[in-house]
Amino acid sequence: MQRDSSAVSLRLMAQTYLGLNRPLEAIDCYEKIIKLEPNDNASVARLANLYIKLNDFGSAIQVTETYRKTDPSNLYVNRQNAQAYCLLKDYDNAIQRYSYLVNQGDSSMHTCYYLGMSYYAKEKFYDAHDYLRTAYKYEPQNINVLYYLGRACAKTSWKKEGVQLLEEAINLTIPSDSVLTNLYNGLVDCTKLAGMFHKQIEAYRELYKLNPQKHTLLYNIGAAYQDYLKDNKNAVRYLERFLKTKPKDLMDDTASEEGDIVLTESTYYKAAERRLQAIQKDEFFQRGPEG
């Protein structure tokens, strides 16, 4: 077997290496197969897929683009090619490749998800929504699909549905998972865009439970109460709670060598003090001088 370099033997060896979780040896086999049979689309697709799993997106693009010069229509090779462009953050090429697949009748979850992701990255949120919606029909409990579809909804005409989708994703996520923090950050944005400020504050509270050292979240809650709900009582409660976390040796904002301002927590503490002063002033004028 070791001396047999035929494509058949190499395919068997590649499958064996994959079964043993030895992707580098499998890659070596598939590279040799392609040298023997450059039109073997299955081996090209599998090789590209292995490169993608190893985050070697450039090699995945190279091997698939080489194949596409003689056969630009193969579904499986084009899927790997498009995904590699997307993961490399070359979204223009990813959209071009995935759009070709869609025009050829490929409406798979994989294609719709990554095409939607590519449109989302280009801030074409209506297009992103349409394809992520299709991906959602295939996998309604996929956390990534729920997250990006929810964000796309919030940036288009389905703002309240975006909130619902983010809440679904959170309910499906293990609380200790770091993804949960990202989801709540997304929910904060979605609820704000939907004008659902009570839910925004709830999301901030959950974020603070997950990140109790991030005291600026207390400021954000107080500011939301003051700006959106006009609830000065709760605004004061959270702003004062935030000010109690101020370190004695807190540094003021400084300028970098390039002249840019480097923001520290000092900015938030000063803003909290200004907010409290504004609330006190408003209450004074509402009561009157003899109130």
PDB file of C-alpha atoms in Angstrom:
ATOM      1  CA  MET A   1       0.000   0.000   0.000  1.00  0.00           C
ATOM      2  CA  GLN A   2       2.777   2.445   0.850  1.00  0.00           C
ATOM      3  CA  ARG A   3       4.335   2.057  -2.601  1.00  0.00           C
ATOM      4  CA  ASP A   4       1.002   2.293  -4.440  1.00  0.00           C
ATOM      5  CA  SER A   5       0.582   5.925  -5.490  1.00  0.00           C
ATOM      6  CA  SER A   6      -2.593   5.398  -7.534  1.00  0.00           C
ATOM      7  CA  ALA A   7      -5.509   7.727  -6.905  1.00  0.00           C
ATOM      8  CA  VAL A   8      -7.657   4.853  -5.566  1.00  0.00           C
ATOM      9  CA  SER A   9      -5.100   3.943  -2.915  1.00  0.00           C
ATOM     10  CA  LEU A  10      -4.568   7.578  -2.007  1.00  0.00           C
ATOM     11  CA  ARG A  11      -8.308   8.071  -1.490  1.00  0.00           C
ATOM     12  CA  LEU A  12      -8.386   5.118   0.896  1.00  0.00           C
ATOM     13  CA  MET A  13      -5.377   6.472   2.754  1.00  0.00           C
ATOM     14  CA  ALA A  14      -7.001   9.925   3.016  1.00  0.00           C
ATOM     15  CA  GLN A  15     -10.175   8.420   4.484  1.00  0.00           C
ATOM     16  CA  THR A  16      -8.091   6.441   6.959  1.00  0.00           C
ATOM     17  CA  TYR A  17      -6.200   9.530   8.082  1.00  0.00           C
ATOM     18  CA  LEU A  18      -9.445  11.436   8.486  1.00  0.00           C
ATOM     19  CA  GLY A  19     -10.797   8.619  10.636  1.00  0.00           C
ATOM     20  CA  LEU A  20      -7.670   8.890  12.789  1.00  0.00           C
ATOM     21  CA  ASN A  21      -8.120  12.686  13.033  1.00  0.00           C
ATOM     22  CA  ARG A  22      -4.878  13.346  11.180  1.00  0.00           C
ATOM     23  CA  PRO A  23      -5.914  16.121   8.746  1.00  0.00           C
ATOM     24  CA  LEU A  24      -2.398  17.072   7.634  1.00  0.00           C
ATOM     25  CA  GLU A  25      -1.705  13.572   6.316  1.00  0.00           C
ATOM     26  CA  ALA A  26      -5.128  13.549   4.643  1.00  0.00           C
ATOM     27  CA  ILE A  27      -4.307  16.875   2.988  1.00  0.00           C
ATOM     28  CA  ASP A  28      -1.079  15.405   1.643  1.00  0.00           C
ATOM     29  CA  CYS A  29      -3.037  12.529   0.114  1.00  0.00           C
ATOM     30  CA  TYR A  30      -5.611  14.777  -1.537  1.00  0.00           C
ATOM     31  CA  GLU A  31      -2.894  17.032  -2.947  1.00  0.00           C
ATOM     32  CA  LYS A  32      -1.292  13.989  -4.563  1.00  0.00           C
ATOM     33  CA  ILE A  33      -4.668  12.827  -5.911  1.00  0.00           C
ATOM     34  CA  ILE A  34      -5.276  16.188  -7.559  1.00  0.00           C
ATOM     35  CA  LYS A  35      -1.857  16.087  -9.216  1.00  0.00           C
ATOM     36  CA  LEU A  36      -2.812  12.694 -10.668  1.00  0.00           C
ATOM     37  CA  GLU A  37      -6.426  13.629 -11.472  1.00  0.00           C
ATOM     38  CA  PRO A  38      -6.880  17.431 -11.548  1.00  0.00           C
ATOM     39  CA  ASN A  39     -10.528  17.031 -12.621  1.00  0.00           C
ATOM     40  CA  ASP A  40     -11.469  15.070  -9.473  1.00  0.00           C
ATOM     41  CA  ASN A  41     -13.992  17.575  -8.106  1.00  0.00           C
ATOM     42  CA  ALA A  42     -14.754  15.505  -4.983  1.00  0.00           C
ATOM     43  CA  SER A  43     -11.097  15.507  -3.920  1.00  0.00           C
ATOM     44  CA  VAL A  44     -10.777  19.232  -4.644  1.00  0.00           C
ATOM     45  CA  ALA A  45     -13.850  19.956  -2.501  1.00  0.00           C
ATOM     46  CA  ARG A  46     -12.611  17.736   0.339  1.00  0.00           C
ATOM     47  CA  LEU A  47      -9.147  19.265   0.238  1.00  0.00           C
ATOM     48  CA  ALA A  48     -10.581  22.781   0.313  1.00  0.00           C
ATOM     49  CA  ASN A  49     -12.834  21.797   3.209  1.00  0.00           C
ATOM     50  CA  LEU A  50      -9.820  20.550   5.166  1.00  0.00           C
ATOM     51  CA  TYR A  51      -7.974  23.804   4.504  1.00  0.00           C
ATOM     52  CA  ILE A  52     -10.997  25.746   5.758  1.00  0.00           C
ATOM     53  CA  LYS A  53     -11.173  23.684   8.951  1.00  0.00           C
ATOM     54  CA  LEU A  54      -7.521  24.563   9.557  1.00  0.00           C
ATOM     55  CA  ASN A  55      -8.260  28.257   8.864  1.00  0.00           C
ATOM     56  CA  ASP A  56      -6.035  28.189   5.786  1.00  0.00           C
ATOM     57  CA  PHE A  57      -8.529  30.071   3.651  1.00  0.00           C
ATOM     58  CA  GLY A  58      -5.945  31.217   1.111  1.00  0.00           C
ATOM     59  CA  SER A  59      -5.033  27.634   0.203  1.00  0.00           C
ATOM     60  CA  ALA A  60      -8.715  26.721  -0.053  1.00  0.00           C
ATOM     61  CA  ILE A  61      -9.263  29.575  -2.491  1.00  0.00           C
ATOM     62  CA  GLN A  62      -6.180  28.660  -4.513  1.00  0.00           C
ATOM     63  CA  VAL A  63      -7.114  25.010  -5.004  1.00  0.00           C
ATOM     64  CA  THR A  64     -10.753  25.770  -5.842  1.00  0.00           C
ATOM     65  CA  GLU A  65      -9.926  28.644  -8.194  1.00  0.00           C
ATOM     66  CA  THR A  66      -7.483  26.390 -10.047  1.00  0.00           C
ATOM     67  CA  TYR A  67     -10.238  23.806 -10.506  1.00  0.00           C
ATOM     68  CA  ARG A  68     -12.786  26.451 -11.558  1.00  0.00           C
ATOM     69  CA  LYS A  69     -10.629  27.427 -14.541  1.00  0.00           C
ATOM     70  CA  THR A  70     -11.706  24.202 -16.260  1.00  0.00           C
ATOM     71  CA  ASP A  71     -15.062  23.629 -14.521  1.00  0.00           C
ATOM     72  CA  PRO A  72     -16.630  26.772 -13.011  1.00  0.00           C
ATOM     73  CA  SER A  73     -20.017  25.154 -12.366  1.00  0.00           C
ATOM     74  CA  ASN A  74     -19.373  22.365  -9.856  1.00  0.00           C
ATOM     75  CA  LEU A  75     -21.664  22.826  -6.855  1.00  0.00           C
ATOM     76  CA  TYR A  76     -19.430  21.335  -4.167  1.00  0.00           C
ATOM     77  CA  VAL A  77     -16.237  23.080  -5.265  1.00  0.00           C
ATOM     78  CA  ASN A  78     -18.045  26.416  -5.529  1.00  0.00           C
ATOM     79  CA  ARG A  79     -19.475  26.015  -2.028  1.00  0.00           C
ATOM     80  CA  GLN A  80     -15.994  25.593  -0.571  1.00  0.00           C
ATOM     81  CA  ASN A  81     -14.685  28.438  -2.706  1.00  0.00           C
ATOM     82  CA  ALA A  82     -17.430  30.799  -1.573  1.00  0.00           C
ATOM     83  CA  GLN A  83     -17.085  29.856   2.085  1.00  0.00           C
ATOM     84  CA  ALA A  84     -13.339  30.442   1.999  1.00  0.00           C
ATOM     85  CA  TYR A  85     -13.889  33.937   0.594  1.00  0.00           C
ATOM     86  CA  CYS A  86     -16.492  34.664   3.266  1.00  0.00           C
ATOM     87  CA  LEU A  87     -14.291  33.460   6.139  1.00  0.00           C
ATOM     88  CA  LEU A  88     -11.372  35.418   4.693  1.00  0.00           C
ATOM     89  CA  LYS A  89     -13.719  38.440   4.906  1.00  0.00           C
ATOM     90  CA  ASP A  90     -13.549  39.001   1.161  1.00  0.00           C
ATOM     91  CA  TYR A  91     -17.297  39.547   1.141  1.00  0.00           C
ATOM     92  CA  ASP A  92     -17.584  40.927  -2.384  1.00  0.00           C
ATOM     93  CA  ASN A  93     -16.209  37.721  -3.890  1.00  0.00           C
ATOM     94  CA  ALA A  94     -18.198  35.637  -1.414  1.00  0.00           C
ATOM     95  CA  ILE A  95     -21.441  37.342  -2.484  1.00  0.00           C
ATOM     96  CA  GLN A  96     -20.560  36.838  -6.139  1.00  0.00           C
ATOM     97  CA  ARG A  97     -19.863  33.131  -5.649  1.00  0.00           C
ATOM     98  CA  TYR A  98     -22.864  32.443  -3.426  1.00  0.00           C
ATOM     99  CA  SER A  99     -25.183  34.399  -5.714  1.00  0.00           C
ATOM    100  CA  TYR A 100     -24.054  32.176  -8.572  1.00  0.00           C
ATOM    101  CA  LEU A 101     -24.899  29.116  -6.470  1.00  0.00           C
ATOM    102  CA  VAL A 102     -28.352  30.498  -5.676  1.00  0.00           C
ATOM    103  CA  ASN A 103     -28.974  31.225  -9.360  1.00  0.00           C
ATOM    104  CA  GLN A 104     -28.076  27.605 -10.084  1.00  0.00           C
ATOM    105  CA  GLY A 105     -30.802  26.464  -7.694  1.00  0.00           C
ATOM    106  CA  ASP A 106     -28.757  25.989  -4.523  1.00  0.00           C
ATOM    107  CA  SER A 107     -30.986  27.109  -1.642  1.00  0.00           C
ATOM    108  CA  SER A 108     -29.267  24.994   1.014  1.00  0.00           C
ATOM    109  CA  MET A 109     -28.933  26.182   4.589  1.00  0.00           C
ATOM    110  CA  HIS A 110     -25.155  26.439   4.187  1.00  0.00           C
ATOM    111  CA  THR A 111     -25.376  28.674   1.116  1.00  0.00           C
ATOM    112  CA  CYS A 112     -28.153  30.900   2.465  1.00  0.00           C
ATOM    113  CA  TYR A 113     -26.450  31.337   5.841  1.00  0.00           C
ATOM    114  CA  TYR A 114     -23.065  32.384   4.480  1.00  0.00           C
ATOM    115  CA  LEU A 115     -24.591  34.555   1.763  1.00  0.00           C
ATOM    116  CA  GLY A 116     -26.704  36.257   4.410  1.00  0.00           C
ATOM    117  CA  MET A 117     -23.621  36.676   6.603  1.00  0.00           C
ATOM    118  CA  SER A 118     -21.722  38.240   3.698  1.00  0.00           C
ATOM    119  CA  TYR A 119     -24.519  40.712   3.002  1.00  0.00           C
ATOM    120  CA  TYR A 120     -24.706  41.515   6.720  1.00  0.00           C
ATOM    121  CA  ALA A 121     -20.981  42.267   6.790  1.00  0.00           C
ATOM    122  CA  LYS A 122     -21.492  44.644   3.831  1.00  0.00           C
ATOM    123  CA  GLU A 123     -24.353  46.299   5.760  1.00  0.00           C
ATOM    124  CA  LYS A 124     -26.891  45.260   3.129  1.00  0.00           C
ATOM    125  CA  PHE A 125     -29.338  44.282   5.819  1.00  0.00           C
ATOM    126  CA  TYR A 126     -32.448  43.622   3.714  1.00  0.00           C
ATOM    127  CA  ASP A 127     -30.557  41.144   1.519  1.00  0.00           C
ATOM    128  CA  ALA A 128     -29.008  39.635   4.646  1.00  0.00           C
ATOM    129  CA  HIS A 129     -32.459  39.249   6.180  1.00  0.00           C
ATOM    130  CA  ASP A 130     -33.866  37.417   3.161  1.00  0.00           C
ATOM    131  CA  TYR A 131     -31.158  34.745   3.040  1.00  0.00           C
ATOM    132  CA  LEU A 132     -30.815  34.367   6.797  1.00  0.00           C
ATOM    133  CA  ARG A 133     -34.591  33.902   6.926  1.00  0.00           C
ATOM    134  CA  THR A 134     -34.244  30.910   4.612  1.00  0.00           C
ATOM    135  CA  ALA A 135     -31.384  29.513   6.725  1.00  0.00           C
ATOM    136  CA  TYR A 136     -33.619  29.909   9.791  1.00  0.00           C
ATOM    137  CA  LYS A 137     -36.299  27.724   8.179  1.00  0.00           C
ATOM    138  CA  TYR A 138     -33.746  24.928   7.931  1.00  0.00           C
ATOM    139  CA  GLU A 139     -32.280  25.345  11.429  1.00  0.00           C
ATOM    140  CA  PRO A 140     -34.567  27.400  13.701  1.00  0.00           C
ATOM    141  CA  GLN A 141     -32.461  26.556  16.758  1.00  0.00           C
ATOM    142  CA  ASN A 142     -29.075  27.469  15.286  1.00  0.00           C
ATOM    143  CA  ILE A 143     -27.618  30.114  17.622  1.00  0.00           C
ATOM    144  CA  ASN A 144     -25.607  31.855  14.905  1.00  0.00           C
ATOM    145  CA  VAL A 145     -28.566  32.016  12.545  1.00  0.00           C
ATOM    146  CA  LEU A 146     -30.812  33.399  15.293  1.00  0.00           C
ATOM    147  CA  TYR A 147     -28.214  35.994  16.248  1.00  0.00           C
ATOM    148  CA  TYR A 148     -27.517  37.384  12.786  1.00  0.00           C
ATOM    149  CA  LEU A 149     -31.122  37.138  11.605  1.00  0.00           C
ATOM    150  CA  GLY A 150     -32.191  38.970  14.755  1.00  0.00           C
ATOM    151  CA  ARG A 151     -29.603  41.694  14.167  1.00  0.00           C
ATOM    152  CA  ALA A 152     -30.646  41.989  10.513  1.00  0.00           C
ATOM    153  CA  CYS A 153     -34.316  42.244  11.544  1.00  0.00           C
ATOM    154  CA  ALA A 154     -33.499  45.016  14.015  1.00  0.00           C
ATOM    155  CA  LYS A 155     -31.772  47.014  11.287  1.00  0.00           C
ATOM    156  CA  THR A 156     -34.669  46.658   8.829  1.00  0.00           C
ATOM    157  CA  SER A 157     -38.459  46.522   9.093  1.00  0.00           C
ATOM    158  CA  TRP A 158     -38.802  43.645  11.560  1.00  0.00           C
ATOM    159  CA  LYS A 159     -37.428  45.280  14.710  1.00  0.00           C
ATOM    160  CA  LYS A 160     -39.650  43.588  17.300  1.00  0.00           C
ATOM    161  CA  GLU A 161     -39.114  40.212  15.637  1.00  0.00           C
ATOM    162  CA  GLY A 162     -35.374  40.852  15.966  1.00  0.00           C
ATOM    163  CA  VAL A 163     -35.810  41.146  19.720  1.00  0.00           C
ATOM    164  CA  GLN A 164     -37.787  37.894  19.772  1.00  0.00           C
ATOM    165  CA  LEU A 165     -35.094  36.049  17.803  1.00  0.00           C
ATOM    166  CA  LEU A 166     -32.320  37.242  20.121  1.00  0.00           C
ATOM    167  CA  GLU A 167     -34.397  36.116  23.113  1.00  0.00           C
ATOM    168  CA  GLU A 168     -34.832  32.700  21.490  1.00  0.00           C
ATOM    169  CA  ALA A 169     -31.073  32.434  21.012  1.00  0.00           C
ATOM    170  CA  ILE A 170     -30.451  33.368  24.630  1.00  0.00           C
ATOM    171  CA  ASN A 171     -32.935  30.761  25.839  1.00  0.00           C
ATOM    172  CA  LEU A 172     -31.071  28.109  23.844  1.00  0.00           C
ATOM    173  CA  THR A 173     -27.640  29.113  25.138  1.00  0.00           C
ATOM    174  CA  ILE A 174     -25.889  27.670  28.172  1.00  0.00           C
ATOM    175  CA  PRO A 175     -25.539  30.547  30.672  1.00  0.00           C
ATOM    176  CA  SER A 176     -21.826  29.976  31.190  1.00  0.00           C
ATOM    177  CA  ASP A 177     -21.137  30.146  27.459  1.00  0.00           C
ATOM    178  CA  SER A 178     -19.233  33.264  26.391  1.00  0.00           C
ATOM    179  CA  VAL A 179     -21.641  33.461  23.449  1.00  0.00           C
ATOM    180  CA  LEU A 180     -24.295  34.596  25.916  1.00  0.00           C
ATOM    181  CA  THR A 181     -22.546  37.914  26.510  1.00  0.00           C
ATOM    182  CA  ASN A 182     -22.451  38.526  22.761  1.00  0.00           C
ATOM    183  CA  LEU A 183     -26.135  37.679  22.479  1.00  0.00           C
ATOM    184  CA  TYR A 184     -27.119  40.102  25.227  1.00  0.00           C
ATOM    185  CA  ASN A 185     -25.032  42.827  23.599  1.00  0.00           C
ATOM    186  CA  GLY A 186     -26.971  42.137  20.426  1.00  0.00           C
ATOM    187  CA  LEU A 187     -30.240  42.215  22.351  1.00  0.00           C
ATOM    188  CA  VAL A 188     -29.332  45.628  23.794  1.00  0.00           C
ATOM    189  CA  ASP A 189     -28.932  46.995  20.265  1.00  0.00           C
ATOM    190  CA  CYS A 190     -32.083  45.305  18.974  1.00  0.00           C
ATOM    191  CA  THR A 191     -34.292  46.539  21.802  1.00  0.00           C
ATOM    192  CA  LYS A 192     -32.951  50.081  21.413  1.00  0.00           C
ATOM    193  CA  LEU A 193     -33.657  50.093  17.670  1.00  0.00           C
ATOM    194  CA  ALA A 194     -37.136  48.681  18.348  1.00  0.00           C
ATOM    195  CA  GLY A 195     -37.853  51.319  20.984  1.00  0.00           C
ATOM    196  CA  MET A 196     -38.364  48.596  23.606  1.00  0.00           C
ATOM    197  CA  PHE A 197     -36.485  50.337  26.379  1.00  0.00           C
ATOM    198  CA  HIS A 198     -37.756  48.281  29.321  1.00  0.00           C
ATOM    199  CA  LYS A 199     -36.397  45.189  27.581  1.00  0.00           C
ATOM    200  CA  GLN A 200     -33.160  47.044  26.812  1.00  0.00           C
ATOM    201  CA  ILE A 201     -32.666  47.692  30.516  1.00  0.00           C
ATOM    202  CA  GLU A 202     -33.422  44.040  31.288  1.00  0.00           C
ATOM    203  CA  ALA A 203     -30.733  43.046  28.799  1.00  0.00           C
ATOM    204  CA  TYR A 204     -28.268  45.442  30.439  1.00  0.00           C
ATOM    205  CA  ARG A 205     -29.052  43.873  33.823  1.00  0.00           C
ATOM    206  CA  GLU A 206     -28.387  40.387  32.489  1.00  0.00           C
ATOM    207  CA  LEU A 207     -25.121  41.609  30.975  1.00  0.00           C
ATOM    208  CA  TYR A 208     -24.109  42.993  34.357  1.00  0.00           C
ATOM    209  CA  LYS A 209     -24.845  39.638  35.995  1.00  0.00           C
ATOM    210  CA  LEU A 210     -22.501  38.027  33.473  1.00  0.00           C
ATOM    211  CA  ASN A 211     -19.876  40.783  33.776  1.00  0.00           C
ATOM    212  CA  PRO A 212     -20.086  42.180  37.325  1.00  0.00           C
ATOM    213  CA  GLN A 213     -16.725  43.920  36.931  1.00  0.00           C
ATOM    214  CA  LYS A 214     -17.982  45.980  34.016  1.00  0.00           C
ATOM    215  CA  HIS A 215     -19.391  48.806  36.082  1.00  0.00           C
ATOM    216  CA  THR A 216     -20.103  51.026  33.081  1.00  0.00           C
ATOM    217  CA  LEU A 217     -23.184  48.860  32.515  1.00  0.00           C
ATOM    218  CA  LEU A 218     -24.659  50.480  35.638  1.00  0.00           C
ATOM    219  CA  TYR A 219     -24.120  53.836  33.963  1.00  0.00           C
ATOM    220  CA  ASN A 220     -25.826  52.571  30.788  1.00  0.00           C
ATOM    221  CA  ILE A 221     -28.855  51.436  32.812  1.00  0.00           C
ATOM    222  CA  GLY A 222     -29.110  54.780  34.581  1.00  0.00           C
ATOM    223  CA  ALA A 223     -28.742  56.668  31.316  1.00  0.00           C
ATOM    224  CA  ALA A 224     -31.463  54.551  29.682  1.00  0.00           C
ATOM    225  CA  TYR A 225     -33.844  55.254  32.549  1.00  0.00           C
ATOM    226  CA  GLN A 226     -33.118  58.980  32.269  1.00  0.00           C
ATOM    227  CA  ASP A 227     -33.116  59.384  28.482  1.00  0.00           C
ATOM    228  CA  TYR A 228     -35.717  56.906  27.269  1.00  0.00           C
ATOM    229  CA  LEU A 229     -38.108  56.206  30.136  1.00  0.00           C
ATOM    230  CA  LYS A 230     -37.847  59.615  31.857  1.00  0.00           C
ATOM    231  CA  ASP A 231     -37.651  57.680  35.129  1.00  0.00           C
ATOM    232  CA  ASN A 232     -35.377  59.892  37.192  1.00  0.00           C
ATOM    233  CA  LYS A 233     -35.867  57.881  40.377  1.00  0.00           C
ATOM    234  CA  ASN A 234     -34.331  54.731  38.898  1.00  0.00           C
ATOM    235  CA  ALA A 235     -31.822  56.775  36.931  1.00  0.00           C
ATOM    236  CA  VAL A 236     -30.511  58.289  40.176  1.00  0.00           C
ATOM    237  CA  ARG A 237     -30.421  54.868  41.816  1.00  0.00           C
ATOM    238  CA  TYR A 238     -28.197  53.350  39.134  1.00  0.00           C
ATOM    239  CA  LEU A 239     -26.038  56.413  38.542  1.00  0.00           C
ATOM    240  CA  GLU A 240     -25.290  56.692  42.266  1.00  0.00           C
ATOM    241  CA  ARG A 241     -24.586  52.982  42.396  1.00  0.00           C
ATOM    242  CA  PHE A 242     -22.171  53.432  39.505  1.00  0.00           C
ATOM    243  CA  LEU A 243     -20.392  56.355  41.199  1.00  0.00           C
ATOM    244  CA  LYS A 244     -19.771  54.190  44.265  1.00  0.00           C
ATOM    245  CA  THR A 245     -17.548  51.953  42.099  1.00  0.00           C
ATOM    246  CA  LYS A 246     -15.180  54.819  41.240  1.00  0.00           C
ATOM    247  CA  PRO A 247     -11.596  53.868  42.151  1.00  0.00           C
ATOM    248  CA  LYS A 248      -9.596  56.346  44.220  1.00  0.00           C
ATOM    249  CA  ASP A 249      -6.663  56.237  41.806  1.00  0.00           C
ATOM    250  CA  LEU A 250      -8.723  56.577  38.622  1.00  0.00           C
ATOM    251  CA  MET A 251      -6.803  58.102  35.706  1.00  0.00           C
ATOM    252  CA  ASP A 252      -8.306  60.929  33.674  1.00  0.00           C
ATOM    253  CA  ASP A 253      -8.602  60.627  29.896  1.00  0.00           C
ATOM    254  CA  THR A 254      -5.218  61.075  28.250  1.00  0.00           C
ATOM    255  CA  ALA A 255      -3.873  61.723  24.769  1.00  0.00           C
ATOM    256  CA  SER A 256      -1.914  59.073  22.892  1.00  0.00           C
ATOM    257  CA  GLU A 257       1.328  59.777  21.058  1.00  0.00           C
ATOM    258  CA  GLU A 258      -0.730  60.205  17.883  1.00  0.00           C
ATOM    259  CA  GLY A 259      -2.872  62.823  19.605  1.00  0.00           C
ATOM    260  CA  ASP A 260      -5.981  60.638  19.901  1.00  0.00           C
ATOM    261  CA  ILE A 261      -7.930  60.732  23.147  1.00  0.00           C
ATOM    262  CA  VAL A 262      -7.668  57.480  25.098  1.00  0.00           C
ATOM    263  CA  LEU A 263     -10.976  57.092  26.920  1.00  0.00           C
ATOM    264  CA  THR A 264     -11.020  55.592  30.399  1.00  0.00           C
ATOM    265  CA  GLU A 265     -13.792  54.983  32.920  1.00  0.00           C
ATOM    266  CA  SER A 266     -13.196  58.562  34.067  1.00  0.00           C
ATOM    267  CA  THR A 267     -15.348  59.710  31.140  1.00  0.00           C
ATOM    268  CA  TYR A 268     -18.311  57.705  32.418  1.00  0.00           C
ATOM    269  CA  TYR A 269     -17.925  58.877  36.010  1.00  0.00           C
ATOM    270  CA  LYS A 270     -17.847  62.522  34.911  1.00  0.00           C
ATOM    271  CA  ALA A 271     -20.891  61.931  32.702  1.00  0.00           C
ATOM    272  CA  ALA A 272     -22.729  60.291  35.617  1.00  0.00           C
ATOM    273  CA  GLU A 273     -22.029  63.307  37.816  1.00  0.00           C
ATOM    274  CA  ARG A 274     -23.331  65.645  35.099  1.00  0.00           C
ATOM    275  CA  ARG A 275     -26.472  63.542  34.714  1.00  0.00           C
ATOM    276  CA  LEU A 276     -27.185  63.651  38.441  1.00  0.00           C
ATOM    277  CA  GLN A 277     -26.684  67.416  38.479  1.00  0.00           C
ATOM    278  CA  ALA A 278     -29.106  67.768  35.563  1.00  0.00           C
ATOM    279  CA  ILE A 279     -31.722  65.658  37.362  1.00  0.00           C
ATOM    280  CA  GLN A 280     -31.339  67.719  40.548  1.00  0.00           C
ATOM    281  CA  LYS A 281     -31.718  70.925  38.552  1.00  0.00           C
ATOM    282  CA  ASP A 282     -34.860  69.636  36.809  1.00  0.00           C
ATOM    283  CA  GLU A 283     -36.409  68.592  40.115  1.00  0.00           C
ATOM    284  CA  PHE A 284     -35.592  71.971  41.647  1.00  0.00           C
ATOM    285  CA  PHE A 285     -37.393  73.867  38.902  1.00  0.00           C
ATOM    286  CA  GLN A 286     -40.333  71.446  39.016  1.00  0.00           C
ATOM    287  CA  ARG A 287     -40.745  71.968  42.770  1.00  0.00           C
ATOM    288  CA  GLY A 288     -40.064  75.662  42.665  1.00  0.00           C
ATOM    289  CA  PRO A 289     -37.857  77.605  45.074  1.00  0.00           C
ATOM    290  CA  GLU A 290     -40.213  76.908  48.002  1.00  0.00           C
ATOM    291  CA  GLY A 291     -40.816  73.247  47.093  1.00  0.00           C
TER     292      GLY A 291
END
